[in-house]
XYZ file of N, CA and C in Angstrom:
333
model
N 39.519 109.443 75.957
C 39.893 108.096 76.364
C 41.253 107.720 75.818
N 41.499 108.102 74.569
C 42.763 107.768 73.948
C 43.922 108.508 74.622
N 43.726 109.763 74.950
C 44.769 110.563 75.604
C 45.034 110.013 77.002
N 43.981 109.567 77.679
C 44.148 108.982 79.010
C 45.025 107.728 78.949
N 44.844 106.872 77.951
C 45.651 105.663 77.790
C 47.104 106.002 77.451
N 47.289 106.999 76.594
C 48.647 107.418 76.227
C 49.380 107.964 77.443
N 48.708 108.792 78.222
C 49.330 109.339 79.438
C 49.660 108.228 80.434
N 48.771 107.252 80.552
C 49.015 106.130 81.457
C 50.240 105.328 81.008
N 50.369 105.057 79.731
C 51.508 104.315 79.202
C 52.795 105.107 79.400
N 52.767 106.407 79.127
C 53.956 107.242 79.321
C 54.357 107.312 80.798
N 53.387 107.439 81.666
C 53.666 107.481 83.097
C 54.255 106.149 83.570
N 53.696 105.043 83.123
C 54.205 103.726 83.497
C 55.612 103.509 82.950
N 55.871 103.888 81.696
C 57.202 103.741 81.096
C 58.226 104.623 81.812
N 57.830 105.825 82.171
C 58.744 106.716 82.900
C 59.095 106.166 84.273
N 58.117 105.600 84.956
C 58.368 105.010 86.269
C 59.268 103.785 86.154
N 59.064 102.998 85.122
C 59.871 101.790 84.935
C 61.315 102.151 84.595
N 61.492 103.145 83.755
C 62.855 103.540 83.373
C 63.589 104.244 84.499
N 62.877 104.994 85.325
C 63.557 105.714 86.401
C 63.972 104.785 87.537
N 63.359 103.619 87.644
C 63.717 102.693 88.721
C 64.966 101.882 88.388
N 65.360 101.818 87.106
C 66.536 101.076 86.692
C 67.700 102.032 86.513
N 68.848 101.672 87.028
C 70.038 102.497 86.877
C 70.901 101.902 85.776
N 70.834 102.472 84.602
C 71.586 101.967 83.457
C 73.010 102.495 83.412
N 73.372 103.379 84.331
C 74.725 103.944 84.322
C 75.718 103.093 85.108
N 75.241 102.124 85.863
C 76.119 101.317 86.701
C 76.244 99.899 86.142
N 76.520 99.789 84.861
C 76.660 98.483 84.237
C 78.138 98.128 84.104
N 78.470 96.899 84.382
C 79.846 96.426 84.213
C 80.014 95.941 82.784
N 81.181 96.172 82.198
C 81.393 95.666 80.841
C 81.457 94.139 80.847
N 80.817 93.525 79.877
C 80.797 92.065 79.833
C 81.878 91.507 78.914
N 82.587 92.386 78.210
C 83.618 91.911 77.292
C 85.028 92.137 77.817
N 85.171 92.595 79.059
C 86.499 92.802 79.636
C 86.465 92.486 81.125
N 87.650 92.355 81.698
C 87.780 92.025 83.119
C 87.971 93.311 83.903
N 87.233 93.460 84.986
C 87.364 94.617 85.862
C 87.769 94.152 87.253
N 88.204 95.090 88.081
C 88.561 94.739 89.455
C 87.376 94.150 90.208
N 86.205 94.681 89.937
C 85.011 94.217 90.640
C 84.653 92.771 90.288
N 84.930 92.367 89.058
C 84.555 91.020 88.638
C 85.685 90.003 88.760
N 86.937 90.448 88.860
C 88.045 89.496 88.834
C 88.495 89.052 90.216
N 88.700 89.940 91.136
C 89.302 89.610 92.434
C 88.249 89.053 93.385
N 87.734 87.885 93.072
C 86.676 87.306 93.904
C 87.065 85.979 94.540
N 88.053 85.279 94.008
C 88.425 83.975 94.558
C 89.929 83.926 94.812
N 90.324 82.950 95.574
C 91.737 82.741 95.854
C 92.484 82.345 94.582
N 91.818 81.639 93.691
C 92.442 81.236 92.434
C 92.818 82.460 91.584
N 92.008 83.526 91.633
C 92.353 84.753 90.911
C 93.656 85.331 91.440
N 93.839 85.299 92.748
C 95.088 85.791 93.351
C 96.280 84.938 92.920
N 96.079 83.633 92.891
C 97.167 82.737 92.474
C 97.578 82.997 91.029
N 96.603 83.210 90.164
C 96.908 83.454 88.754
C 97.699 84.747 88.576
N 97.329 85.789 89.305
C 98.074 87.051 89.195
C 99.474 86.899 89.788
N 99.567 86.209 90.926
C 100.867 86.024 91.581
C 101.807 85.188 90.724
N 101.295 84.241 89.959
C 102.146 83.451 89.066
C 102.842 84.328 88.036
N 102.204 85.401 87.625
C 102.821 86.326 86.689
C 103.948 87.128 87.301
N 103.997 87.223 88.628
C 105.049 87.982 89.305
C 106.357 87.202 89.425
N 106.318 85.889 89.233
C 107.543 85.094 89.347
C 108.571 85.458 88.289
N 108.137 85.927 87.160
C 109.061 86.344 86.111
C 109.866 87.578 86.480
N 109.434 88.305 87.501
C 110.153 89.503 87.933
C 111.377 89.173 88.789
N 111.418 87.969 89.323
C 112.538 87.579 90.182
C 113.771 87.284 89.328
N 114.909 87.677 89.837
C 116.141 87.396 89.098
C 116.624 85.980 89.411
N 117.276 85.392 88.452
C 117.808 84.051 88.628
C 119.187 84.085 89.263
N 119.677 82.946 89.698
C 121.006 82.909 90.309
C 122.105 83.182 89.273
N 123.095 83.945 89.692
C 124.242 84.236 88.826
C 125.520 84.066 89.625
N 126.613 83.941 88.938
C 127.891 83.789 89.635
C 128.381 85.118 90.215
N 127.865 86.222 89.726
C 128.285 87.535 90.235
C 127.170 88.210 91.019
N 126.181 87.479 91.427
C 125.046 88.065 92.134
C 125.390 88.651 93.486
N 126.422 88.148 94.140
C 126.800 88.662 95.455
C 127.802 89.801 95.382
N 128.107 90.295 94.209
C 129.059 91.404 94.108
C 128.554 92.677 94.763
N 127.259 92.812 94.926
C 126.703 94.017 95.527
C 126.037 93.706 96.869
N 126.496 92.699 97.552
C 125.966 92.391 98.880
C 127.125 92.316 99.869
N 126.785 92.135 101.113
C 127.832 92.017 102.128
C 128.260 90.568 102.337
N 127.839 89.655 101.491
C 128.248 88.255 101.564
C 129.514 87.971 100.771
N 129.992 88.939 100.079
C 131.069 88.728 99.125
C 131.981 89.958 99.147
N 133.266 89.752 99.090
C 134.214 90.869 99.044
C 134.703 91.007 97.613
N 134.222 92.057 96.896
C 134.661 92.214 95.507
C 136.083 92.749 95.436
N 136.749 92.478 94.348
C 138.119 92.974 94.208
C 138.145 94.444 93.803
N 137.050 94.936 93.210
C 136.955 96.348 92.850
C 136.089 97.079 93.862
N 136.333 98.384 94.006
C 135.550 99.221 94.909
C 134.116 99.335 94.399
N 133.149 99.200 95.299
C 131.741 99.304 94.933
C 131.088 100.426 95.727
N 130.651 101.474 95.026
C 129.954 102.570 95.683
C 128.600 102.148 96.222
N 128.030 101.111 95.648
C 126.739 100.606 96.105
C 126.836 100.067 97.535
N 127.935 99.383 97.843
C 128.099 98.807 99.177
C 128.282 99.874 100.247
N 128.827 101.011 99.874
C 129.101 102.061 100.849
C 128.069 103.182 100.792
N 126.917 102.886 100.233
C 125.787 103.800 100.199
C 126.138 105.140 99.539
N 126.842 105.067 98.436
C 127.239 106.273 97.727
C 126.426 106.499 96.462
N 125.368 105.748 96.266
C 124.499 105.949 95.107
C 123.454 107.007 95.454
N 123.102 107.830 94.507
C 122.035 108.807 94.696
C 120.909 108.502 93.716
N 119.708 108.852 94.117
C 118.547 108.637 93.267
C 118.564 109.703 92.173
N 118.494 109.312 90.906
C 118.513 110.300 89.825
C 117.222 111.118 89.783
N 117.289 112.258 89.117
C 116.132 113.150 89.039
C 114.990 112.520 88.256
N 115.292 111.756 87.230
C 114.230 111.094 86.451
C 114.437 109.584 86.501
N 113.350 108.887 86.729
C 113.423 107.426 86.823
C 113.249 106.807 85.452
N 114.103 105.882 85.110
C 113.975 105.126 83.864
C 114.702 103.801 84.024
N 114.472 102.898 83.095
C 115.125 101.597 83.178
C 116.615 101.708 82.856
N 117.016 102.770 82.175
C 118.421 102.928 81.811
C 119.290 103.229 83.033
N 118.763 103.981 83.993
C 119.573 104.298 85.167
C 119.252 103.405 86.365
N 118.463 102.371 86.177
C 118.228 101.389 87.237
C 117.091 101.712 88.175
N 116.436 102.829 87.998
C 115.341 103.212 88.885
C 114.033 103.104 88.091
N 113.496 101.904 88.066
C 112.317 101.603 87.287
C 111.330 100.914 88.218
N 110.183 101.521 88.467
C 109.310 101.084 89.551
C 108.115 100.262 89.107
N 107.999 99.872 87.845
C 106.814 99.132 87.398
C 106.682 97.774 88.069
N 107.794 97.104 88.340
C 107.719 95.792 88.998
C 107.202 95.924 90.425
N 107.667 96.940 91.136
C 107.198 97.166 92.502
C 105.735 97.577 92.486
N 105.346 98.370 91.504
C 103.954 98.774 91.367
C 103.060 97.552 91.134
N 103.527 96.596 90.375
C 102.747 95.372 90.134
C 102.562 94.580 91.418
N 103.592 94.520 92.229
C 103.493 93.809 93.516
C 102.542 94.541 94.468
N 102.625 95.865 94.515
C 101.724 96.634 95.379
C 100.272 96.508 94.917
N 100.064 96.468 93.619
C 98.722 96.277 93.068
C 98.150 94.940 93.541
N 98.976 93.902 93.515
C 98.547 92.589 93.997
C 98.224 92.626 95.486
N 99.073 93.277 96.267
C 98.850 93.309 97.720
C 97.582 94.080 98.084
N 97.259 95.114 97.349
C 96.009 95.837 97.602
C 94.807 94.958 97.302
N 94.865 94.177 96.240
C 93.748 93.299 95.890
C 93.701 92.088 96.814
N 94.835 91.681 97.338
C 94.903 90.536 98.257
C 94.081 90.821 99.515
N 94.053 92.060 99.947
C 93.305 92.419 101.140
C 91.806 92.392 100.889
N 91.381 92.506 99.648
C 89.955 92.526 99.334
C 89.322 91.152 99.384
N 90.099 90.110 99.089
C 89.513 88.758 98.990
C 89.435 88.108 100.315
């Protein structure tokens, strides 16, 4: 009788544990993509952080555009710049800001 009760309890506990999936738990102490990108307000909060990436107005801002004729020759205007072999902030090819915008646009489609 005692062994029958033990087997019944073990069988019931095994069935109860196998029906629950403990491997698919979200962390409750951090923000994940699944828990954050659910409302329009979440998108607004992330987009507000992107405003700091925009450059402010300067008096020499048009030196590299076709709106202004610089007194010195500019290789940038005549498409004479080449992409360097390694990207870094020192040579002007730094893609983290664009990556942040693309990350936002991918999440924007989810909401």
